[in-house]
mmCIF file of C-alpha atoms and ligand atoms in Angstrom:
data_model
loop_
_atom_site.group_PDB
_atom_site.id
_atom_site.type_symbol
_atom_site.label_atom_id
_atom_site.label_comp_id
_atom_site.label_asym_id
_atom_site.label_seq_id
_atom_site.Cartn_x
_atom_site.Cartn_y
_atom_site.Cartn_z
ATOM 1 C CA MET A 24 19.650 -10.026 -3.362
ATOM 2 C CA PHE A 25 19.447 -6.553 -2.005
ATOM 3 C CA GLN A 26 19.488 -4.941 1.340
ATOM 4 C CA ILE A 27 17.586 -2.194 2.947
ATOM 5 C CA GLY A 28 19.041 -1.696 6.435
ATOM 6 C CA SER A 29 19.213 -4.930 8.059
ATOM 7 C CA ASN A 30 16.708 -6.686 5.866
ATOM 8 C CA THR A 31 17.848 -8.581 3.042
ATOM 9 C CA PHE A 32 15.411 -9.410 0.056
ATOM 10 C CA ASP A 33 15.357 -11.203 -3.315
ATOM 11 C CA ARG A 34 13.064 -10.280 -5.909
ATOM 12 C CA ALA A 35 10.702 -9.001 -3.146
ATOM 13 C CA VAL A 36 7.007 -7.921 -3.365
ATOM 14 C CA PHE A 37 5.820 -5.055 -1.241
ATOM 15 C CA LEU A 38 2.557 -3.461 -0.265
ATOM 16 C CA ALA A 39 2.302 -0.147 -1.310
ATOM 17 C CA PRO A 40 1.334 2.743 1.303
ATOM 18 C CA MET A 41 -2.340 3.604 0.803
ATOM 19 C CA GLU A 42 -4.361 6.140 2.791
ATOM 20 C CA ALA A 43 -7.030 4.702 4.827
ATOM 21 C CA VAL A 44 -6.130 1.406 3.438
ATOM 22 C CA THR A 45 -2.894 0.104 4.616
ATOM 23 C CA GLU A 46 -3.707 0.464 8.447
ATOM 24 C CA ARG A 47 -2.170 -2.133 10.722
ATOM 25 C CA PRO A 48 -4.942 -5.132 10.516
ATOM 26 C CA PHE A 49 -4.508 -4.758 6.601
ATOM 27 C CA ARG A 50 -0.788 -4.665 6.758
ATOM 28 C CA ARG A 51 -0.709 -7.667 9.047
ATOM 29 C CA GLN A 52 -2.766 -9.561 6.879
ATOM 30 C CA CYS A 53 -0.736 -8.675 3.709
ATOM 31 C CA ARG A 54 2.539 -9.982 5.636
ATOM 32 C CA LYS A 55 0.734 -13.074 6.312
ATOM 33 C CA PHE A 56 -0.100 -13.636 2.770
ATOM 34 C CA GLY A 57 3.703 -13.053 1.780
ATOM 35 C CA ALA A 58 4.018 -9.370 1.060
ATOM 36 C CA ASP A 59 7.976 -8.945 1.765
ATOM 37 C CA MET A 60 7.580 -5.419 3.236
ATOM 38 C CA VAL A 61 4.670 -3.299 3.974
ATOM 39 C CA TYR A 62 4.264 0.518 4.873
ATOM 40 C CA THR A 63 1.828 2.661 6.787
ATOM 41 C CA GLU A 64 -0.327 5.148 4.769
ATOM 42 C CA PHE A 65 1.190 8.524 4.643
ATOM 43 C CA VAL A 66 1.218 10.721 7.678
ATOM 44 C CA SER A 67 1.729 14.521 7.631
ATOM 45 C CA ALA A 68 4.854 15.638 9.672
ATOM 46 C CA GLU A 69 3.019 18.604 10.751
ATOM 47 C CA ALA A 70 0.383 16.811 12.369
ATOM 48 C CA LEU A 71 2.701 14.357 13.953
ATOM 49 C CA ILE A 72 4.338 17.083 15.445
ATOM 50 C CA ARG A 73 1.212 18.668 16.712
ATOM 51 C CA ASN A 74 0.614 15.328 18.502
ATOM 52 C CA ALA A 75 -2.667 14.810 16.793
ATOM 53 C CA ALA A 76 -3.845 11.664 18.229
ATOM 54 C CA LYS A 77 -5.029 10.092 14.909
ATOM 55 C CA SER A 78 -1.704 10.558 13.188
ATOM 56 C CA HIS A 79 -0.039 8.775 16.117
ATOM 57 C CA ASP A 80 -2.393 5.921 15.784
ATOM 58 C CA LYS A 81 -1.120 5.598 11.946
ATOM 59 C CA ILE A 82 2.230 5.065 13.190
ATOM 60 C CA PHE A 83 1.422 2.666 15.946
ATOM 61 C CA LEU A 84 3.375 -0.783 14.805
ATOM 62 C CA ALA A 85 2.336 -4.347 15.639
ATOM 63 C CA GLU A 86 5.254 -6.916 16.491
ATOM 64 C CA ASP A 87 4.553 -8.993 13.906
ATOM 65 C CA GLU A 88 4.428 -7.031 10.674
ATOM 66 C CA HIS A 89 8.211 -6.204 10.294
ATOM 67 C CA PRO A 90 9.630 -5.301 7.793
ATOM 68 C CA VAL A 91 7.249 -2.236 7.790
ATOM 69 C CA GLY A 92 8.165 1.253 6.813
ATOM 70 C CA ILE A 93 6.438 4.595 8.338
ATOM 71 C CA GLN A 94 5.655 7.150 5.518
ATOM 72 C CA ILE A 95 5.753 10.585 6.334
ATOM 73 C CA TYR A 96 5.292 13.872 3.947
ATOM 74 C CA GLY A 97 5.526 17.488 4.551
ATOM 75 C CA ASN A 98 7.571 20.454 3.399
ATOM 76 C CA ARG A 99 9.370 21.980 6.195
ATOM 77 C CA GLU A 100 12.510 20.591 7.143
ATOM 78 C CA GLU A 101 12.227 21.040 10.894
ATOM 79 C CA ALA A 102 8.570 19.364 11.026
ATOM 80 C CA LEU A 103 9.955 16.345 8.720
ATOM 81 C CA VAL A 104 13.296 16.091 11.215
ATOM 82 C CA GLU A 105 10.957 16.074 14.106
ATOM 83 C CA ALA A 106 8.415 13.628 12.678
ATOM 84 C CA THR A 107 11.388 11.422 11.571
ATOM 85 C CA GLN A 108 12.542 11.047 15.204
ATOM 86 C CA LEU A 109 8.805 10.777 16.548
ATOM 87 C CA SER A 110 8.450 7.768 14.045
ATOM 88 C CA GLU A 111 11.830 6.311 14.722
ATOM 89 C CA ARG A 112 10.455 5.652 18.362
ATOM 90 C CA MET A 113 8.019 3.131 17.008
ATOM 91 C CA GLY A 114 10.610 0.934 15.941
ATOM 92 C CA PRO A 115 9.959 0.695 12.014
ATOM 93 C CA ASP A 116 12.514 -0.650 9.648
ATOM 94 C CA LEU A 117 12.703 2.550 7.635
ATOM 95 C CA ILE A 118 11.375 5.901 7.206
ATOM 96 C CA ASP A 119 9.991 6.548 3.732
ATOM 97 C CA ILE A 120 9.199 10.042 2.291
ATOM 98 C CA ASN A 121 6.419 10.477 0.161
ATOM 99 C CA PHE A 122 7.173 12.917 -2.918
ATOM 100 C CA GLY A 123 4.141 11.330 -4.942
ATOM 101 C CA CYS A 124 1.088 12.291 -3.625
ATOM 102 C CA PRO A 125 -0.904 14.176 -6.498
ATOM 103 C CA VAL A 126 -3.974 15.267 -4.653
ATOM 104 C CA LYS A 127 -4.459 19.120 -4.643
ATOM 105 C CA LYS A 128 -4.596 19.643 -1.051
ATOM 106 C CA VAL A 129 -1.002 18.174 -0.747
ATOM 107 C CA ALA A 130 0.592 18.805 -3.772
ATOM 108 C CA CYS A 131 -0.553 22.272 -4.431
ATOM 109 C CA LYS A 132 -0.732 24.058 -0.947
ATOM 110 C CA GLY A 133 1.880 26.669 -0.786
ATOM 111 C CA GLN A 134 4.866 25.011 -2.336
ATOM 112 C CA GLY A 135 3.462 21.869 -2.043
ATOM 113 C CA ALA A 136 4.269 18.550 -0.465
ATOM 114 C CA GLY A 137 4.030 15.069 -1.818
ATOM 115 C CA SER A 138 4.471 15.267 -5.704
ATOM 116 C CA GLY A 139 4.226 18.994 -5.558
ATOM 117 C CA LEU A 140 8.074 18.844 -4.668
ATOM 118 C CA LEU A 141 8.752 17.478 -7.913
ATOM 119 C CA ARG A 142 8.487 21.203 -9.175
ATOM 120 C CA TYR A 143 11.193 22.094 -6.755
ATOM 121 C CA PRO A 144 13.797 19.539 -6.833
ATOM 122 C CA ASP A 145 16.303 21.323 -4.903
ATOM 123 C CA LEU A 146 13.925 21.696 -1.951
ATOM 124 C CA LEU A 147 13.093 17.992 -2.382
ATOM 125 C CA VAL A 148 16.826 17.007 -2.170
ATOM 126 C CA ASP A 149 17.445 19.494 0.706
ATOM 127 C CA LEU A 150 14.494 17.865 2.688
ATOM 128 C CA THR A 151 15.586 14.362 2.087
ATOM 129 C CA ARG A 152 19.125 15.274 3.193
ATOM 130 C CA ALA A 153 17.688 16.678 6.427
ATOM 131 C CA VAL A 154 15.809 13.597 6.995
ATOM 132 C CA VAL A 155 18.644 11.244 6.380
ATOM 133 C CA GLN A 156 20.892 13.174 8.682
ATOM 134 C CA ALA A 157 18.232 13.057 11.613
ATOM 135 C CA THR A 158 17.941 9.057 11.773
ATOM 136 C CA SER A 159 19.936 6.179 12.035
ATOM 137 C CA LEU A 160 17.374 4.282 10.018
ATOM 138 C CA PRO A 161 17.431 3.717 6.440
ATOM 139 C CA VAL A 162 15.411 6.530 4.648
ATOM 140 C CA THR A 163 13.652 5.562 1.427
ATOM 141 C CA VAL A 164 11.639 7.847 -1.049
ATOM 142 C CA LYS A 165 8.577 7.156 -2.959
ATOM 143 C CA THR A 166 8.086 9.315 -5.856
ATOM 144 C CA ARG A 167 6.866 9.697 -9.674
ATOM 145 C CA LEU A 168 8.511 10.619 -12.787
ATOM 146 C CA GLY A 169 8.163 14.352 -12.598
ATOM 147 C CA TRP A 170 5.402 16.994 -12.336
ATOM 148 C CA ASP A 171 4.399 16.568 -16.131
ATOM 149 C CA ASP A 172 5.303 15.043 -19.281
ATOM 150 C CA ARG A 173 7.249 18.221 -20.184
ATOM 151 C CA SER A 174 9.261 17.923 -16.992
ATOM 152 C CA ILE A 175 10.277 14.183 -16.406
ATOM 153 C CA ILE A 176 13.112 14.725 -13.841
ATOM 154 C CA ILE A 177 13.342 11.492 -12.372
ATOM 155 C CA VAL A 178 16.797 10.021 -13.813
ATOM 156 C CA ASP A 179 18.698 13.040 -12.532
ATOM 157 C CA LEU A 180 16.614 13.290 -9.244
ATOM 158 C CA ALA A 181 17.368 9.528 -8.403
ATOM 159 C CA ARG A 182 20.995 9.992 -8.845
ATOM 160 C CA ARG A 183 21.052 13.045 -6.510
ATOM 161 C CA LEU A 184 19.106 10.920 -4.049
ATOM 162 C CA GLU A 185 21.303 8.215 -4.171
ATOM 163 C CA ASP A 186 24.483 10.666 -3.807
ATOM 164 C CA LEU A 187 22.984 11.893 -0.491
ATOM 165 C CA GLY A 188 22.355 8.399 1.082
ATOM 166 C CA VAL A 189 18.734 7.477 0.094
ATOM 167 C CA ALA A 190 18.718 3.581 0.886
ATOM 168 C CA ALA A 191 16.143 2.564 -1.856
ATOM 169 C CA LEU A 192 13.802 4.521 -4.369
ATOM 170 C CA THR A 193 10.191 3.621 -5.160
ATOM 171 C CA LEU A 194 8.845 4.920 -8.561
ATOM 172 C CA HIS A 195 5.318 5.077 -9.427
ATOM 173 C CA ALA A 196 5.736 5.433 -13.027
ATOM 174 C CA ARG A 197 3.477 8.249 -13.798
ATOM 175 C CA THR A 198 3.763 12.106 -13.721
ATOM 176 C CA ARG A 199 1.851 14.073 -11.084
ATOM 177 C CA CYS A 200 -0.271 15.457 -13.765
ATOM 178 C CA GLN A 201 -1.457 11.898 -14.812
ATOM 179 C CA MET A 202 -2.817 11.322 -11.316
ATOM 180 C CA PHE A 203 -3.931 7.844 -11.817
ATOM 181 C CA LYS A 204 -4.824 8.151 -15.490
ATOM 182 C CA GLY A 205 -3.294 6.328 -18.657
ATOM 183 C CA ASN A 206 -0.656 3.720 -18.128
ATOM 184 C CA ALA A 207 2.311 3.821 -15.779
ATOM 185 C CA ASP A 208 5.146 3.900 -18.009
ATOM 186 C CA TRP A 209 7.698 1.047 -16.888
ATOM 187 C CA ASP A 210 10.312 2.214 -19.304
ATOM 188 C CA TRP A 211 11.109 4.797 -16.780
ATOM 189 C CA ILE A 212 11.647 2.300 -14.042
ATOM 190 C CA ALA A 213 14.469 0.278 -16.235
ATOM 191 C CA LYS A 214 15.927 3.615 -16.931
ATOM 192 C CA VAL A 215 16.170 4.485 -13.167
ATOM 193 C CA LYS A 216 17.619 1.111 -12.471
ATOM 194 C CA GLU A 217 20.182 1.642 -14.963
ATOM 195 C CA ALA A 218 21.287 5.057 -13.591
ATOM 196 C CA VAL A 219 21.608 4.192 -10.018
ATOM 197 C CA SER A 220 22.990 1.274 -7.782
ATOM 198 C CA ILE A 221 20.548 1.761 -4.775
ATOM 199 C CA PRO A 222 17.569 -0.655 -4.798
ATOM 200 C CA VAL A 223 14.504 0.389 -7.212
ATOM 201 C CA ILE A 224 11.202 -0.547 -6.285
ATOM 202 C CA GLY A 225 8.890 -0.686 -9.316
ATOM 203 C CA ASN A 226 5.297 0.700 -8.956
ATOM 204 C CA GLY A 227 2.252 1.207 -11.074
ATOM 205 C CA ASP A 228 -0.509 -0.862 -12.623
ATOM 206 C CA VAL A 229 0.314 -4.212 -11.130
ATOM 207 C CA THR A 230 -3.018 -5.759 -10.679
ATOM 208 C CA ALA A 231 -2.558 -9.339 -11.086
ATOM 209 C CA PRO A 232 0.341 -11.981 -9.771
ATOM 210 C CA GLU A 233 1.439 -12.538 -13.523
ATOM 211 C CA ASP A 234 2.070 -8.634 -13.632
ATOM 212 C CA VAL A 235 4.914 -8.985 -11.012
ATOM 213 C CA LEU A 236 6.776 -11.155 -13.175
ATOM 214 C CA ARG A 237 6.322 -8.888 -16.085
ATOM 215 C CA MET A 238 7.436 -5.939 -14.249
ATOM 216 C CA PHE A 239 10.662 -7.698 -13.034
ATOM 217 C CA ASP A 240 11.080 -8.598 -16.558
ATOM 218 C CA HIS A 241 10.731 -5.400 -18.090
ATOM 219 C CA THR A 242 12.479 -3.187 -15.638
ATOM 220 C CA GLY A 243 15.077 -5.375 -13.966
ATOM 221 C CA CYS A 244 13.808 -3.731 -10.660
ATOM 222 C CA ASP A 245 14.760 -5.199 -7.244
ATOM 223 C CA ALA A 246 11.355 -5.274 -5.750
ATOM 224 C CA VAL A 247 7.564 -4.719 -7.110
ATOM 225 C CA MET A 248 5.306 -2.644 -5.042
ATOM 226 C CA ILE A 249 1.471 -3.684 -5.163
ATOM 227 C CA GLY A 250 -1.198 -0.982 -4.521
ATOM 228 C CA ARG A 251 -4.557 -1.262 -5.691
ATOM 229 C CA GLY A 252 -4.124 -4.733 -6.706
ATOM 230 C CA ALA A 253 -3.949 -5.675 -3.032
ATOM 231 C CA ILE A 254 -7.179 -3.919 -2.064
ATOM 232 C CA GLY A 255 -9.526 -6.576 -0.820
ATOM 233 C CA ASN A 256 -7.094 -9.248 -2.313
ATOM 234 C CA PRO A 257 -4.351 -9.693 0.195
ATOM 235 C CA TRP A 258 -3.536 -13.138 -1.405
ATOM 236 C CA ILE A 259 -2.142 -11.539 -4.524
ATOM 237 C CA PHE A 260 1.281 -11.765 -2.696
ATOM 238 C CA THR A 261 0.708 -15.646 -2.085
ATOM 239 C CA ARG A 262 0.077 -16.009 -5.460
ATOM 240 C CA ALA A 263 2.762 -13.713 -6.872
ATOM 241 C CA GLN A 264 5.357 -15.676 -4.753
ATOM 242 C CA ALA A 265 4.412 -18.796 -6.024
ATOM 243 C CA LEU A 266 4.894 -17.660 -9.523
ATOM 244 C CA LEU A 267 8.245 -16.083 -8.546
ATOM 245 C CA SER A 268 9.458 -19.373 -7.224
ATOM 246 C CA GLY A 269 8.516 -21.269 -10.165
ATOM 247 C CA ARG A 270 5.322 -22.881 -8.746
ATOM 248 C CA PRO A 271 1.754 -22.877 -10.263
ATOM 249 C CA ASP A 272 -0.563 -20.041 -8.884
ATOM 250 C CA PRO A 273 -2.506 -21.346 -6.164
ATOM 251 C CA GLY A 274 -5.753 -18.954 -7.082
ATOM 252 C CA PRO A 275 -7.528 -17.138 -4.425
ATOM 253 C CA PRO A 276 -8.568 -18.831 -1.164
ATOM 254 C CA GLN A 277 -11.980 -20.576 -0.931
ATOM 255 C CA PHE A 278 -14.937 -18.312 -0.330
ATOM 256 C CA GLU A 279 -15.208 -19.625 3.420
ATOM 257 C CA ASP A 280 -11.881 -18.824 3.953
ATOM 258 C CA ARG A 281 -12.023 -15.307 2.423
ATOM 259 C CA ALA A 282 -15.217 -14.651 4.609
ATOM 260 C CA ARG A 283 -13.361 -15.627 7.721
ATOM 261 C CA LEU A 284 -10.246 -13.331 6.753
ATOM 262 C CA TYR A 285 -12.866 -10.277 6.193
ATOM 263 C CA LEU A 286 -14.429 -11.134 9.740
ATOM 264 C CA ASP A 287 -11.187 -11.373 11.159
ATOM 265 C CA LEU A 288 -9.911 -7.997 9.671
ATOM 266 C CA LEU A 289 -13.241 -6.474 10.788
ATOM 267 C CA ALA A 290 -12.427 -7.592 14.444
ATOM 268 C CA GLU A 291 -8.823 -6.196 14.318
ATOM 269 C CA ASN A 292 -10.252 -2.913 12.747
ATOM 270 C CA ILE A 293 -12.923 -2.756 15.536
ATOM 271 C CA GLU A 294 -10.339 -3.122 18.457
ATOM 272 C CA MET A 295 -8.312 -0.370 16.884
ATOM 273 C CA LYS A 296 -10.893 2.087 16.128
ATOM 274 C CA GLY A 297 -14.228 1.092 17.806
ATOM 275 C CA GLU A 298 -17.230 -1.045 16.214
ATOM 276 C CA ARG A 299 -19.336 1.543 14.353
ATOM 277 C CA ARG A 300 -16.356 3.253 12.454
ATOM 278 C CA ALA A 301 -14.753 -0.203 11.905
ATOM 279 C CA VAL A 302 -17.972 -1.806 10.327
ATOM 280 C CA LEU A 303 -18.525 1.440 8.044
ATOM 281 C CA GLU A 304 -14.835 1.407 6.933
ATOM 282 C CA MET A 305 -14.592 -1.993 6.006
ATOM 283 C CA ARG A 306 -17.251 -1.642 3.189
ATOM 284 C CA LYS A 307 -14.481 -0.663 1.004
ATOM 285 C CA HIS A 308 -12.847 -4.277 1.404
ATOM 286 C CA VAL A 309 -16.255 -5.853 0.690
ATOM 287 C CA SER A 310 -16.245 -6.201 -3.265
ATOM 288 C CA GLY A 311 -12.531 -7.367 -2.967
ATOM 289 C CA TYR A 312 -12.798 -10.005 -0.503
ATOM 290 C CA LEU A 313 -16.282 -11.585 -1.956
ATOM 291 C CA ARG A 314 -15.372 -10.915 -6.033
ATOM 292 C CA GLY A 315 -16.474 -13.689 -8.193
ATOM 293 C CA MET A 316 -18.593 -15.275 -5.590
ATOM 294 C CA PRO A 317 -22.313 -16.802 -6.728
ATOM 295 C CA ASN A 318 -25.247 -14.382 -6.111
ATOM 296 C CA ILE A 319 -23.021 -11.954 -4.146
ATOM 297 C CA SER A 320 -25.318 -9.005 -4.644
ATOM 298 C CA TRP A 321 -27.392 -10.555 -1.989
ATOM 299 C CA LEU A 322 -24.604 -10.447 0.498
ATOM 300 C CA ARG A 323 -22.907 -7.208 -0.524
ATOM 301 C CA GLY A 324 -26.472 -5.377 -0.120
ATOM 302 C CA ARG A 325 -26.769 -6.678 3.348
ATOM 303 C CA LEU A 326 -23.061 -5.746 4.239
ATOM 304 C CA MET A 327 -23.608 -2.292 3.000
ATOM 305 C CA GLN A 328 -26.515 -1.853 5.701
ATOM 306 C CA GLU A 329 -25.155 -3.321 8.475
ATOM 307 C CA THR A 330 -23.943 -1.154 11.166
ATOM 308 C CA ASP A 331 -22.460 -3.300 13.798
ATOM 309 C CA GLN A 332 -20.278 -6.523 14.130
ATOM 310 C CA ALA A 333 -23.080 -8.968 14.917
ATOM 311 C CA GLY A 334 -25.118 -8.007 12.166
ATOM 312 C CA VAL A 335 -22.248 -8.340 9.678
ATOM 313 C CA GLU A 336 -21.155 -11.862 11.273
ATOM 314 C CA GLY A 337 -25.095 -12.791 11.011
ATOM 315 C CA ALA A 338 -24.923 -11.757 7.150
ATOM 316 C CA VAL A 339 -22.027 -13.826 6.188
ATOM 317 C CA ARG A 340 -23.514 -16.869 8.153
ATOM 318 C CA ASP A 341 -26.868 -16.544 6.344
ATOM 319 C CA TYR A 342 -24.921 -16.416 2.972
ATOM 320 C CA LEU A 343 -22.983 -19.178 3.681
ATOM 321 C CA GLU A 344 -26.169 -21.304 4.985
ATOM 322 C CA ARG A 345 -27.769 -20.364 1.541
ATOM 323 C CA LEU A 346 -24.806 -21.734 -0.367
ATOM 324 C CA ALA A 347 -25.021 -24.818 1.739
ATOM 325 C CA ASP A 348 -28.906 -25.270 1.019
ATOM 326 C CA PRO A 349 -29.501 -27.956 -1.754
ATOM 327 C CA LYS A 350 -31.671 -25.319 -3.467
ATOM 328 C CA PHE A 351 -28.580 -23.568 -4.368
ATOM 329 C CA ALA A 352 -26.463 -26.861 -5.588
ATOM 330 C CA GLY A 353 -24.332 -25.928 -8.348
ATOM 331 C CA LEU A 354 -23.359 -22.494 -7.046
ATOM 332 C CA ARG A 355 -20.591 -23.953 -4.918
ATOM 333 C CA GLU A 356 -18.677 -25.210 -7.886
ATOM 334 C CA HIS A 357 -17.936 -21.714 -8.993
ATOM 335 C CA MET A 358 -16.853 -20.900 -5.351
ATOM 336 C CA SER A 359 -13.038 -20.439 -6.250
ATOM 337 C CA VAL A 360 -13.476 -18.096 -9.213
ATOM 338 C CA SER A 361 -11.221 -15.144 -8.654
HETATM 339 C C1 LIG B 17 -6.676 4.861 -2.051
HETATM 340 C C2 LIG B 17 -5.193 4.997 -2.316
HETATM 341 C C3 LIG B 17 -4.492 5.601 -1.322
HETATM 342 C C4 LIG B 17 -3.096 6.096 -1.551
HETATM 343 N N1 LIG B 17 -2.370 6.492 -0.625
HETATM 344 C C5 LIG B 17 -0.949 6.707 -0.633
HETATM 345 C C6 LIG B 17 -0.196 6.868 0.471
HETATM 346 O O1 LIG B 17 -0.531 7.227 1.608
HETATM 347 N N2 LIG B 17 1.103 7.189 0.255
HETATM 348 C C7 LIG B 17 1.726 6.956 -1.071
HETATM 349 O O2 LIG B 17 2.902 7.133 -1.196
HETATM 350 N N3 LIG B 17 0.836 6.558 -2.077
HETATM 351 C C8 LIG B 17 -0.399 6.503 -1.715
HETATM 352 N N4 LIG B 17 -1.056 5.981 -2.894
HETATM 353 C C9 LIG B 17 -0.638 5.433 -4.180
HETATM 354 C C10 LIG B 17 0.091 4.123 -4.120
HETATM 355 O O3 LIG B 17 0.803 3.848 -3.266
HETATM 356 C C11 LIG B 17 0.632 3.750 -5.678
HETATM 357 O O4 LIG B 17 1.777 4.349 -5.724
HETATM 358 C C12 LIG B 17 -0.422 3.760 -6.639
HETATM 359 O O5 LIG B 17 -1.766 3.321 -6.419
HETATM 360 C C13 LIG B 17 0.307 2.910 -7.995
HETATM 361 O O6 LIG B 17 0.364 1.914 -7.792
HETATM 362 P P1 LIG B 17 -0.875 0.678 -8.200
HETATM 363 O O7 LIG B 17 -1.111 0.922 -9.715
HETATM 364 O O8 LIG B 17 -0.363 -0.726 -7.847
HETATM 365 O O9 LIG B 17 -2.278 0.993 -7.352
HETATM 366 C C14 LIG B 17 -2.567 5.752 -2.690
HETATM 367 C C15 LIG B 17 -3.307 4.939 -3.704
HETATM 368 C C16 LIG B 17 -4.586 4.738 -3.506
HETATM 369 C C17 LIG B 17 -5.292 4.032 -4.740
#
């Protein structure tokens, strides 16, 4: 059992922050499927304090998605402090600081933000201290091993962050220079867990429900965070939770249920960002929600062309009717393939 602020967890499974993916509707769906905590996508502190409407939308939270963390990034103390205070007003359970983003425009601009700050650990520590002092909420940090394999600083950094009052540390067990290549090195998660007594959240390459158990066993971490493995696949949390409590893996939902979940997600996205944008952006979820279904290229092709909600709903309806047609008998028995 471990505690972050007022929330108590036990061998928890969290949804990773992911830009343009962990928006409110998807976060809510993952919570319903058993994610113990979810995070917003990262939000630029500078954009937040400039009052950019888009950034404010990103930190607007629904009542039923708690526990939820707001993730911010930046490299200027005043901006991070002000962004922390703005975020606190949205009522999150914690503020998470991103020191892990490897993309050039974030990590390499000026002194860099995100993982760029792994080259300036003193600044990283000072910025974190300022955020911790600016809020009464728990502050957590999400980071990587170091800038490259010659500068892995995570064990020392984790101790310094613990000393200044960080409430938990998430470690994506790659260096910045690895980006998303190679394998995450889970041994480092185990080393960090041994070095500190704050909760350690392990992250990197958990793509199947069994990987959650493997990561707990391999690292002794307190929670496992799932990123890419949850895209188009929110039921990975239900499946992992079943395994964690010693029950059999229930497998993915039946196709009709997956289609309904896809349409529900679309409807909530439309409410949030308007019909056209939501329909186009939902295309990134298509492959995941429909993975393994019979004759699916037909439906995928149509969903990639539709530009409004009625079109998407019609395409799904047509597909289900085709499956129900006796001509397609035999296809249905494959319907729960993952
Ligand atoms: C599309 C995408 C967007 C991401 N956006 C963020 C982000 O906003 N904040 C963050 O801390 N990490 C972000 N990440 C990194 C993930 O949170 C996670 O650390 C990484 O994908 C490794 O975990 P995984 O192997 O389970 O995917 C992103 C990853 C992906 C694939």
